[in-house]
Short mmCIF file of C-alpha atoms and ligand atoms in Angstrom, two decimals:
data_model
loop_
_atom_site.label_atom_id
_atom_site.label_comp_id
_atom_site.label_asym_id
_atom_site.label_seq_id
_atom_site.Cartn_x
_atom_site.Cartn_y
_atom_site.Cartn_z
CA UNK A 20 88.99 87.37 64.68
CA UNK A 21 85.87 88.36 62.88
CA UNK A 22 83.71 91.47 62.86
CA UNK A 23 79.95 91.93 62.82
CA UNK A 24 78.27 95.18 61.78
CA UNK A 25 75.11 96.71 60.33
CA UNK A 26 75.76 99.42 57.73
CA UNK A 27 73.82 101.89 55.62
CA UNK A 28 74.37 102.18 51.87
CA UNK A 29 77.35 104.45 52.51
CA UNK A 30 78.73 102.11 55.22
CA UNK A 31 77.52 104.41 58.00
CA UNK A 32 77.15 102.73 61.41
CA UNK A 33 76.19 105.48 63.82
CA UNK A 34 75.31 109.04 64.53
CA UNK A 35 75.64 111.06 67.76
CA UNK A 36 76.82 107.99 69.67
CA UNK A 37 73.83 105.88 68.65
CA UNK A 38 73.25 103.06 66.16
CA UNK A 39 71.62 104.08 62.87
CA UNK A 40 69.26 101.10 62.90
CA UNK A 41 67.78 98.75 65.44
CA UNK A 42 66.38 95.90 63.38
CA UNK A 43 65.00 93.17 65.65
CA UNK A 44 65.72 90.28 63.28
CA UNK A 45 69.27 91.53 62.82
CA UNK A 46 69.85 91.87 66.58
CA UNK A 47 68.50 88.34 67.09
CA UNK A 48 70.98 87.06 64.52
CA UNK A 49 73.73 89.09 66.22
CA UNK A 50 72.84 87.41 69.49
CA UNK A 51 72.73 83.93 67.92
CA UNK A 52 76.13 84.37 66.25
CA UNK A 53 77.94 85.90 69.22
CA UNK A 54 76.47 84.01 72.21
CA UNK A 55 79.05 81.74 73.81
CA UNK A 56 81.90 83.68 72.22
CA UNK A 57 84.04 86.68 73.10
CA UNK A 58 82.85 90.10 71.97
CA UNK A 59 85.33 92.95 71.63
CA UNK A 60 84.20 96.56 71.71
CA UNK A 61 85.23 100.10 72.42
CA UNK A 62 84.17 101.97 75.53
CA UNK A 63 81.69 104.14 73.62
CA UNK A 64 79.98 101.06 72.18
CA UNK A 65 79.70 99.55 75.67
CA UNK A 66 77.84 102.69 76.73
CA UNK A 67 75.25 102.15 73.96
CA UNK A 68 74.47 98.56 74.99
CA UNK A 69 71.33 97.88 77.06
CA UNK A 70 72.04 99.07 80.60
CA UNK A 71 75.48 100.28 79.55
CA UNK A 72 76.92 96.89 80.48
CA UNK A 73 78.35 93.80 78.81
CA UNK A 74 76.13 91.47 76.78
CA UNK A 75 74.91 88.35 78.63
CA UNK A 76 76.33 84.86 77.96
CA UNK A 77 79.42 86.26 76.28
CA UNK A 78 82.89 87.25 77.42
CA UNK A 79 82.95 91.03 76.97
CA UNK A 80 86.29 92.75 76.36
CA UNK A 81 86.25 96.55 76.29
CA UNK A 82 89.05 98.69 74.90
CA UNK A 83 89.50 101.91 76.84
CA UNK A 84 92.33 104.27 77.70
CA UNK A 85 90.82 104.81 81.18
CA UNK A 86 92.66 102.73 83.77
CA UNK A 87 89.92 103.21 86.37
CA UNK A 88 86.93 101.97 84.35
CA UNK A 89 85.26 98.88 85.90
CA UNK A 90 82.18 98.13 83.84
CA UNK A 91 79.49 95.59 84.77
CA UNK A 92 79.84 92.20 83.08
CA UNK A 93 82.92 93.29 81.10
CA UNK A 94 86.70 93.17 81.35
CA UNK A 95 88.77 96.16 80.26
CA UNK A 96 91.92 96.13 78.18
CA UNK A 97 94.05 99.16 77.46
CA UNK A 98 95.79 98.39 74.19
CA UNK A 99 95.22 96.33 71.05
CA UNK A 100 98.25 94.23 72.09
CA UNK A 101 96.66 93.36 75.43
CA UNK A 102 93.42 92.63 73.61
CA UNK A 103 95.01 90.29 71.07
CA UNK A 104 96.61 88.34 73.91
CA UNK A 105 93.16 87.73 75.47
CA UNK A 106 90.85 87.37 72.46
CA UNK A 107 90.60 83.96 70.84
CA UNK A 108 90.50 83.52 67.09
CA UNK A 109 86.70 83.28 66.97
CA UNK A 110 86.12 86.49 68.94
CA UNK A 111 83.75 89.04 67.38
CA UNK A 112 84.67 92.70 67.03
CA UNK A 113 81.38 94.59 67.55
CA UNK A 114 82.48 98.19 67.14
CA UNK A 115 82.45 101.10 66.96
CA UNK A 116 84.28 102.95 64.23
CA UNK A 117 87.57 103.37 66.08
CA UNK A 118 87.76 99.73 67.18
CA UNK A 119 86.62 98.34 63.81
CA UNK A 120 89.31 100.38 62.08
CA UNK A 121 92.01 99.36 64.57
CA UNK A 122 91.17 95.65 64.57
CA UNK A 123 90.07 95.02 60.98
CA UNK A 124 93.67 94.11 60.04
CA UNK A 125 93.35 91.14 62.44
CA UNK A 126 89.97 90.01 61.10
CA UNK A 127 89.56 87.36 58.42
CA UNK A 128 85.77 87.40 58.20
CA UNK A 129 83.12 90.12 58.46
CA UNK A 130 79.37 89.62 58.87
CA UNK A 131 77.75 92.69 57.34
CA UNK A 132 74.07 93.51 57.49
CA UNK A 133 73.53 95.87 54.56
CA UNK A 134 70.57 98.15 55.09
CA UNK A 135 69.25 99.67 51.88
CA UNK A 136 68.84 103.15 53.30
CA UNK A 137 70.96 106.22 53.16
CA UNK A 138 70.76 108.03 56.44
CA UNK A 139 73.12 110.67 57.86
CA UNK A 140 75.99 109.18 59.86
CA UNK A 141 79.11 110.41 61.63
CA UNK A 142 80.67 106.98 62.20
CA UNK A 143 81.52 104.49 59.47
CA UNK A 144 82.85 100.99 58.80
CA UNK A 145 85.59 100.74 56.14
CA UNK A 146 83.95 100.11 52.74
CA UNK A 147 84.89 96.49 52.00
CA UNK A 148 83.45 96.70 48.47
CA UNK A 149 86.31 99.07 47.61
CA UNK A 150 88.99 96.88 49.15
CA UNK A 151 90.37 94.12 46.91
CA UNK A 152 91.52 92.19 49.99
CA UNK A 153 87.92 91.43 50.86
CA UNK A 154 85.64 89.16 48.87
CA UNK A 155 81.94 88.44 49.28
CA UNK A 156 81.44 84.75 50.05
CA UNK A 157 77.73 84.66 50.81
CA UNK A 158 74.73 86.91 50.19
CA UNK A 159 71.44 86.35 51.99
CA UNK A 160 67.95 86.98 50.69
CA UNK A 161 66.78 90.58 50.95
CA UNK A 162 64.44 90.96 53.93
CA UNK A 163 62.26 93.72 55.27
CA UNK A 164 61.33 94.87 58.76
CA UNK A 165 59.42 98.01 59.70
CA UNK A 166 59.86 99.38 56.18
CA UNK A 167 63.63 98.82 56.19
CA UNK A 168 65.08 96.48 53.56
CA UNK A 169 68.28 94.68 54.50
CA UNK A 170 70.46 91.75 53.54
CA UNK A 171 73.15 89.65 55.25
CA UNK A 172 76.45 89.63 53.36
CA UNK A 173 79.55 87.73 54.48
CA UNK A 174 83.07 88.81 53.50
CA UNK A 175 86.32 86.92 53.73
CA UNK A 176 89.85 88.24 53.48
CA UNK A 177 91.61 86.91 50.38
N1 LIG B 227 75.99 94.04 64.15
C1 LIG B 227 74.81 93.96 63.52
N2 LIG B 227 74.66 93.15 62.48
N3 LIG B 227 73.75 94.66 63.95
C2 LIG B 227 73.84 95.48 65.02
O1 LIG B 227 72.83 96.12 65.38
C3 LIG B 227 75.07 95.59 65.71
N4 LIG B 227 75.19 96.38 66.82
C4 LIG B 227 76.36 96.43 67.42
C5 LIG B 227 77.44 95.69 66.92
N5 LIG B 227 77.32 94.93 65.85
C6 LIG B 227 76.14 94.85 65.23
C7 LIG B 227 76.54 97.24 68.64
N6 LIG B 227 75.30 97.59 69.29
C8 LIG B 227 72.71 94.99 71.23
C9 LIG B 227 72.43 96.34 71.18
C10 LIG B 227 73.30 97.18 70.51
C11 LIG B 227 74.46 96.70 69.91
C12 LIG B 227 74.71 95.34 69.94
C13 LIG B 227 73.84 94.49 70.61
C14 LIG B 227 71.78 94.09 71.96
O2 LIG B 227 70.87 94.52 72.63
N7 LIG B 227 71.96 92.77 71.84
C15 LIG B 227 71.15 91.75 72.46
C16 LIG B 227 70.04 91.39 71.50
C17 LIG B 227 68.74 91.27 72.18
C18 LIG B 227 67.62 91.21 71.14
O3 LIG B 227 67.37 90.13 70.59
O4 LIG B 227 67.03 92.26 70.88
C19 LIG B 227 72.04 90.54 72.64
O5 LIG B 227 71.85 89.81 73.62
O6 LIG B 227 72.92 90.32 71.78
#
């Protein structure tokens, strides 16, 4: 599996149940990379997606402890084991904190959008720069949108 995430300088991803950033170019790239594949998310992340439902043109798998949840355009799974049985090796983990942390051990590649801003956050992605098991394999050109500078960085497990 692989993960995709946008982080602040301190690897923050969210605050009060919302994303820290909504960068159009980044979301377009997210869509381009994930369309046609499986996306794996937690129930809280599902609730932050447009319409609170699964993303179009993708197989959406949602981890939840609620047996009765029947979201639109998404299938539910109730344990990482059940998830791993359903997700193929090119599935994308799309968050949030709890699911990234649980599934990172199964990921071999992470697509990080680094936003050069430090904003308050209460949800984080593990800092891969401090983990010797992760190596940067590609760094994009710095870009800017609506006053936010950001850069695409790809990590691989070594
Ligand atoms: N990864 C990255 N790099 N950036 C993100 O913003 C991001 N967001 C999530 C997970 N990984 C990410 C979770 N949140 C949409 C909205 C929120 C979201 C993920 C996706 C979304 O609306 N996606 C549309 C894009 C439409 C557009 O182009 O604006 C999609 O169809 O993928």
